[in-house]
């Protein structure tokens, strides 16, 4: 079974600054995907970024980037130039991937509440 | 983009009654849908996996007779909370994927259930 751990229940950052959210996971699988999802006050889950385990290059999406350390089983999210709209709960998630197909089940971390202050 | 809707968005019911929540994929056919439960400021906990035309697969600890799931078509899955009690009050979220060859999951906006 997979486990995902987010050790920061809450974080805060000033607008325009950079913040890093931590995530570690445990798995015996070699092929998998890792995700960061954002859940704003509306509670709609929004995909922020994803990383394929077999790709060594860290994924980036505009202001969002990850630091994927496969050996250490670490997957942190860096948000640059933080904006007020980034205020949300952020979840790290794991999905097993095998033979070009996914099992579809997402295992989520506990979440980190991020508050961006003006 | 792929859109998943849920209905209702918020429901209040009396203890002992049953409540049905619908999850629809609006612009794609979803071979598999997933149901999650989320308590305030907590993570999403997978309840069950719903496959079109077959019985749902429930996670350990989830009561099958309590949470009935029906995936009647490629665009609709329903979750029925039977004989609801106040402890069933929670936020229920569904997600759907087009097929097993993509890791992308599309989430519904969620349904808030309050049992009085």
mmCIF file of C-alpha atoms in Angstrom:
data_model
loop_
_atom_site.group_PDB
_atom_site.id
_atom_site.type_symbol
_atom_site.label_atom_id
_atom_site.label_comp_id
_atom_site.label_asym_id
_atom_site.label_seq_id
_atom_site.Cartn_x
_atom_site.Cartn_y
_atom_site.Cartn_z
ATOM 1 C CA UNK A 1 0.000 0.000 0.000
ATOM 2 C CA UNK A 2 1.097 3.520 -0.681
ATOM 3 C CA UNK A 3 1.242 6.324 1.834
ATOM 4 C CA UNK A 4 1.599 10.043 1.241
ATOM 5 C CA UNK A 5 2.686 12.393 4.001
ATOM 6 C CA UNK A 6 2.437 16.162 4.131
ATOM 7 C CA UNK A 7 4.053 17.326 7.331
ATOM 8 C CA UNK A 8 3.012 20.985 7.128
ATOM 9 C CA UNK A 9 -0.625 21.411 8.203
ATOM 10 C CA UNK A 10 -0.514 25.155 7.556
ATOM 11 C CA UNK A 11 1.771 27.579 5.764
ATOM 12 C CA UNK A 12 1.630 31.275 5.092
ATOM 13 C CA UNK A 13 3.455 33.524 2.673
ATOM 14 C CA UNK A 14 3.452 37.143 1.649
ATOM 15 C CA UNK A 15 2.176 38.069 -1.751
ATOM 16 C CA UNK A 16 4.906 37.936 -4.439
ATOM 17 C CA UNK A 17 7.142 35.731 -2.325
ATOM 18 C CA UNK A 18 8.064 32.089 -2.834
ATOM 19 C CA UNK A 19 6.847 29.173 -0.753
ATOM 20 C CA UNK A 20 7.627 25.463 -0.803
ATOM 21 C CA UNK A 21 5.223 22.755 0.291
ATOM 22 C CA UNK A 22 6.652 19.386 1.306
ATOM 23 C CA UNK A 23 5.482 15.901 0.463
ATOM 24 C CA UNK A 24 6.992 12.496 1.027
ATOM 25 C CA UNK A 25 5.605 9.166 -0.030
ATOM 26 C CA UNK A 26 6.252 5.514 0.448
ATOM 27 C CA UNK A 27 5.797 2.892 -2.230
ATOM 28 C CA UNK A 28 7.376 -0.253 -3.597
ATOM 29 C CA UNK A 29 6.191 0.574 -7.112
ATOM 30 C CA UNK A 30 8.594 1.688 -9.831
ATOM 31 C CA UNK A 31 6.065 3.329 -12.105
ATOM 32 C CA UNK A 32 3.673 5.905 -10.798
ATOM 33 C CA UNK A 33 2.477 9.471 -11.076
ATOM 34 C CA UNK A 34 2.626 12.164 -8.458
ATOM 35 C CA UNK A 35 0.298 15.123 -8.402
ATOM 36 C CA UNK A 36 -0.316 18.351 -6.603
ATOM 37 C CA UNK A 37 -3.949 19.383 -6.374
ATOM 38 C CA UNK A 38 -5.319 22.678 -5.142
ATOM 39 C CA UNK A 39 -8.632 22.963 -3.308
ATOM 40 C CA UNK A 40 -9.704 26.609 -2.907
ATOM 41 C CA UNK A 41 -12.566 27.666 -0.629
ATOM 42 C CA UNK A 42 -15.011 26.633 -3.371
ATOM 43 C CA UNK A 43 -13.757 23.078 -2.693
ATOM 44 C CA UNK A 44 -13.378 22.301 -6.402
ATOM 45 C CA UNK A 45 -10.274 20.136 -6.849
ATOM 46 C CA UNK A 46 -7.885 21.642 -9.375
ATOM 47 C CA UNK A 47 -4.836 19.895 -10.819
ATOM 48 C CA UNK A 48 -1.759 22.064 -10.317
ATOM 49 C CA UNK A 49 1.005 19.873 -11.658
ATOM 50 C CA UNK A 50 1.905 16.242 -12.277
ATOM 51 C CA UNK A 51 5.110 14.258 -12.470
ATOM 52 C CA UNK A 52 5.798 10.893 -14.063
ATOM 53 C CA UNK A 53 8.124 8.853 -11.901
ATOM 54 C CA UNK A 54 10.309 7.688 -14.759
ATOM 55 C CA UNK A 55 11.000 11.254 -15.875
ATOM 56 C CA UNK A 56 13.966 12.744 -14.100
ATOM 57 C CA UNK A 57 13.234 16.284 -15.216
ATOM 58 C CA UNK A 58 11.169 18.211 -12.729
ATOM 59 C CA UNK A 59 7.784 19.345 -13.995
ATOM 60 C CA UNK A 60 6.965 23.041 -14.208
ATOM 61 C CA UNK A 61 3.733 24.896 -14.893
ATOM 62 C CA UNK A 62 4.179 28.648 -14.995
ATOM 63 C CA UNK A 63 4.738 29.737 -11.358
ATOM 64 C CA UNK A 64 4.539 26.187 -10.068
ATOM 65 C CA UNK A 65 7.422 23.750 -10.081
ATOM 66 C CA UNK A 66 8.297 20.555 -8.286
ATOM 67 C CA UNK A 67 11.442 19.095 -6.820
ATOM 68 C CA UNK A 68 11.129 15.369 -7.420
ATOM 69 C CA UNK A 69 13.668 13.230 -5.596
ATOM 70 C CA UNK A 70 12.771 9.653 -6.474
ATOM 71 C CA UNK A 71 15.378 7.951 -4.315
ATOM 72 C CA UNK A 72 14.369 10.012 -1.312
ATOM 73 C CA UNK A 73 10.672 9.641 -2.212
ATOM 74 C CA UNK A 74 10.182 13.333 -1.921
ATOM 75 C CA UNK A 75 7.966 15.556 -4.063
ATOM 76 C CA UNK A 76 7.854 19.199 -3.011
ATOM 77 C CA UNK A 77 5.916 22.017 -4.673
ATOM 78 C CA UNK A 78 7.381 25.474 -5.124
ATOM 79 C CA UNK A 79 5.090 28.389 -5.773
ATOM 80 C CA UNK A 80 6.859 31.480 -7.054
ATOM 81 C CA UNK A 81 5.463 35.009 -7.034
ATOM 82 C CA UNK A 82 2.619 33.948 -4.758
ATOM 83 C CA UNK A 83 -0.758 35.490 -5.482
ATOM 84 C CA UNK A 84 -3.812 35.947 -3.301
ATOM 85 C CA UNK A 85 -5.631 33.444 -5.505
ATOM 86 C CA UNK A 86 -3.149 30.773 -4.481
ATOM 87 C CA UNK A 87 -4.785 30.655 -1.055
ATOM 88 C CA UNK A 88 -6.126 27.113 -0.817
ATOM 89 C CA UNK A 89 -5.588 23.681 0.623
ATOM 90 C CA UNK A 90 -2.940 21.781 -1.336
ATOM 91 C CA UNK A 91 -2.871 18.025 -1.602
ATOM 92 C CA UNK A 92 -0.051 15.811 -2.750
ATOM 93 C CA UNK A 93 -1.302 12.607 -4.370
ATOM 94 C CA UNK A 94 0.036 9.293 -5.691
ATOM 95 C CA UNK A 95 -1.286 7.103 -8.497
ATOM 96 C CA UNK A 96 0.082 3.693 -9.428
ATOM 97 C CA UNK A 97 0.900 3.325 -13.117
ATOM 98 C CA UNK A 98 1.711 0.053 -14.794
ATOM 99 C CA UNK A 99 2.064 -1.074 -18.383
ATOM 100 C CA UNK A 100 0.825 2.207 -19.778
ATOM 101 C CA UNK A 101 -2.368 2.085 -17.805
ATOM 102 C CA UNK A 102 -3.460 3.549 -14.538
ATOM 103 C CA UNK A 103 -5.335 1.936 -11.756
ATOM 104 C CA UNK A 104 -6.990 5.277 -11.240
ATOM 105 C CA UNK A 105 -6.918 5.266 -7.474
ATOM 106 C CA UNK A 106 -5.437 8.374 -5.965
ATOM 107 C CA UNK A 107 -3.875 8.301 -2.530
ATOM 108 C CA UNK A 108 -3.864 11.752 -0.995
ATOM 109 C CA UNK A 109 -1.714 13.328 1.666
ATOM 110 C CA UNK A 110 -3.230 15.101 4.639
ATOM 111 C CA UNK A 111 -3.123 18.464 2.928
ATOM 112 C CA UNK A 112 -1.465 21.803 3.624
ATOM 113 C CA UNK A 113 -3.511 24.951 4.085
ATOM 114 C CA UNK A 114 -1.690 27.788 2.355
ATOM 115 C CA UNK A 115 -2.601 31.386 3.090
ATOM 116 C CA UNK A 116 -1.204 34.178 0.952
ATOM 117 C CA UNK A 117 -1.173 37.519 2.759
ATOM 118 C CA UNK A 118 -1.328 40.871 0.960
ATOM 119 C CA UNK B 1 -11.891 20.501 -21.161
ATOM 120 C CA UNK B 2 -13.543 17.636 -19.365
ATOM 121 C CA UNK B 3 -16.344 18.621 -17.019
ATOM 122 C CA UNK B 4 -17.835 16.615 -14.198
ATOM 123 C CA UNK B 5 -20.964 17.792 -12.427
ATOM 124 C CA UNK B 6 -22.593 16.743 -9.181
ATOM 125 C CA UNK B 7 -26.151 17.161 -8.078
ATOM 126 C CA UNK B 8 -27.223 18.392 -5.656
ATOM 127 C CA UNK B 9 -24.488 20.713 -4.471
ATOM 128 C CA UNK B 10 -25.962 20.801 -0.968
ATOM 129 C CA UNK B 11 -28.578 18.627 0.641
ATOM 130 C CA UNK B 12 -30.110 18.648 4.113
ATOM 131 C CA UNK B 13 -32.072 15.625 5.234
ATOM 132 C CA UNK B 14 -33.576 14.140 8.349
ATOM 133 C CA UNK B 15 -31.969 11.254 10.165
ATOM 134 C CA UNK B 16 -33.175 7.922 8.848
ATOM 135 C CA UNK B 17 -33.899 9.060 5.315
ATOM 136 C CA UNK B 18 -31.959 8.147 2.177
ATOM 137 C CA UNK B 19 -30.184 10.618 -0.054
ATOM 138 C CA UNK B 20 -29.034 10.160 -3.648
ATOM 139 C CA UNK B 21 -26.105 12.100 -5.107
ATOM 140 C CA UNK B 22 -25.474 12.131 -8.848
ATOM 141 C CA UNK B 23 -22.147 12.419 -10.619
ATOM 142 C CA UNK B 24 -22.174 13.114 -14.356
ATOM 143 C CA UNK B 25 -19.420 13.439 -16.931
ATOM 144 C CA UNK B 26 -20.794 16.135 -19.241
ATOM 145 C CA UNK B 27 -18.553 15.980 -22.284
ATOM 146 C CA UNK B 28 -16.883 12.605 -22.151
ATOM 147 C CA UNK B 29 -17.637 8.997 -21.390
ATOM 148 C CA UNK B 30 -16.217 7.837 -18.100
ATOM 149 C CA UNK B 31 -15.393 4.168 -17.830
ATOM 150 C CA UNK B 32 -14.588 4.587 -14.172
ATOM 151 C CA UNK B 33 -15.777 6.973 -11.525
ATOM 152 C CA UNK B 34 -14.556 7.331 -7.966
ATOM 153 C CA UNK B 35 -16.312 8.501 -4.833
ATOM 154 C CA UNK B 36 -14.497 10.314 -2.033
ATOM 155 C CA UNK B 37 -15.524 11.598 1.347
ATOM 156 C CA UNK B 38 -13.965 14.653 2.912
ATOM 157 C CA UNK B 39 -14.407 16.060 6.413
ATOM 158 C CA UNK B 40 -13.635 19.746 7.057
ATOM 159 C CA UNK B 41 -9.968 20.605 6.658
ATOM 160 C CA UNK B 42 -9.116 16.960 6.108
ATOM 161 C CA UNK B 43 -7.987 14.883 3.184
ATOM 162 C CA UNK B 44 -10.062 13.033 0.614
ATOM 163 C CA UNK B 45 -10.716 9.430 1.518
ATOM 164 C CA UNK B 46 -11.589 7.067 -1.304
ATOM 165 C CA UNK B 47 -14.844 5.260 -0.618
ATOM 166 C CA UNK B 48 -15.346 3.201 -3.760
ATOM 167 C CA UNK B 49 -14.523 2.720 -7.402
ATOM 168 C CA UNK B 50 -17.465 2.626 -9.755
ATOM 169 C CA UNK B 51 -17.215 0.835 -13.107
ATOM 170 C CA UNK B 52 -19.953 1.092 -15.696
ATOM 171 C CA UNK B 53 -22.044 -2.031 -15.872
ATOM 172 C CA UNK B 54 -20.464 -3.786 -12.922
ATOM 173 C CA UNK B 55 -20.550 -3.736 -9.167
ATOM 174 C CA UNK B 56 -18.633 -1.073 -7.354
ATOM 175 C CA UNK B 57 -15.449 -1.907 -5.502
ATOM 176 C CA UNK B 58 -15.491 -0.570 -1.966
ATOM 177 C CA UNK B 59 -12.517 0.390 0.133
ATOM 178 C CA UNK B 60 -11.904 -1.394 3.375
ATOM 179 C CA UNK B 61 -14.104 -0.103 6.141
ATOM 180 C CA UNK B 62 -16.785 1.377 3.863
ATOM 181 C CA UNK B 63 -20.214 -0.153 4.406
ATOM 182 C CA UNK B 64 -21.563 -1.398 1.094
ATOM 183 C CA UNK B 65 -25.152 -1.462 2.315
ATOM 184 C CA UNK B 66 -24.847 2.030 3.689
ATOM 185 C CA UNK B 67 -23.347 3.644 0.619
ATOM 186 C CA UNK B 68 -24.963 2.223 -2.495
ATOM 187 C CA UNK B 69 -23.219 3.013 -5.756
ATOM 188 C CA UNK B 70 -24.724 2.507 -9.192
ATOM 189 C CA UNK B 71 -22.883 3.257 -12.427
ATOM 190 C CA UNK B 72 -25.765 2.878 -14.839
ATOM 191 C CA UNK B 73 -24.207 4.514 -17.880
ATOM 192 C CA UNK B 74 -20.896 5.840 -19.149
ATOM 193 C CA UNK B 75 -21.845 9.317 -18.001
ATOM 194 C CA UNK B 76 -23.652 8.774 -14.725
ATOM 195 C CA UNK B 77 -22.786 7.300 -11.342
ATOM 196 C CA UNK B 78 -24.945 7.669 -8.261
ATOM 197 C CA UNK B 79 -24.164 7.399 -4.575
ATOM 198 C CA UNK B 80 -27.083 6.701 -2.257
ATOM 199 C CA UNK B 81 -26.573 7.178 1.452
ATOM 200 C CA UNK B 82 -29.158 4.919 3.031
ATOM 201 C CA UNK B 83 -30.711 5.586 6.429
ATOM 202 C CA UNK B 84 -28.510 8.608 6.877
ATOM 203 C CA UNK B 85 -27.386 9.648 10.348
ATOM 204 C CA UNK B 86 -25.657 12.820 11.569
ATOM 205 C CA UNK B 87 -22.261 11.113 11.419
ATOM 206 C CA UNK B 88 -22.752 10.718 7.653
ATOM 207 C CA UNK B 89 -22.695 14.489 7.311
ATOM 208 C CA UNK B 90 -19.722 15.251 5.125
ATOM 209 C CA UNK B 91 -18.554 16.533 1.758
ATOM 210 C CA UNK B 92 -18.785 13.930 -0.987
ATOM 211 C CA UNK B 93 -16.700 14.324 -4.131
ATOM 212 C CA UNK B 94 -16.720 12.241 -7.289
ATOM 213 C CA UNK B 95 -14.060 12.003 -9.943
ATOM 214 C CA UNK B 96 -13.999 10.440 -13.386
ATOM 215 C CA UNK B 97 -11.500 9.435 -16.020
ATOM 216 C CA UNK B 98 -11.913 8.826 -19.724
ATOM 217 C CA UNK B 99 -10.061 5.542 -19.791
ATOM 218 C CA UNK B 100 -7.318 3.602 -18.085
ATOM 219 C CA UNK B 101 -4.615 4.957 -20.414
ATOM 220 C CA UNK B 102 -4.536 8.378 -18.841
ATOM 221 C CA UNK B 103 -3.594 9.422 -15.332
ATOM 222 C CA UNK B 104 -5.815 12.498 -15.585
ATOM 223 C CA UNK B 105 -8.731 12.598 -13.224
ATOM 224 C CA UNK B 106 -11.583 15.079 -13.440
ATOM 225 C CA UNK B 107 -13.309 16.084 -10.240
ATOM 226 C CA UNK B 108 -16.858 17.132 -9.592
ATOM 227 C CA UNK B 109 -17.550 20.223 -7.476
ATOM 228 C CA UNK B 110 -18.687 18.128 -4.526
ATOM 229 C CA UNK B 111 -21.897 17.692 -2.556
ATOM 230 C CA UNK B 112 -22.338 18.836 1.007
ATOM 231 C CA UNK B 113 -24.570 16.487 2.977
ATOM 232 C CA UNK B 114 -26.024 17.625 6.281
ATOM 233 C CA UNK B 115 -28.053 15.107 8.257
ATOM 234 C CA UNK B 116 -30.181 16.565 11.034
#
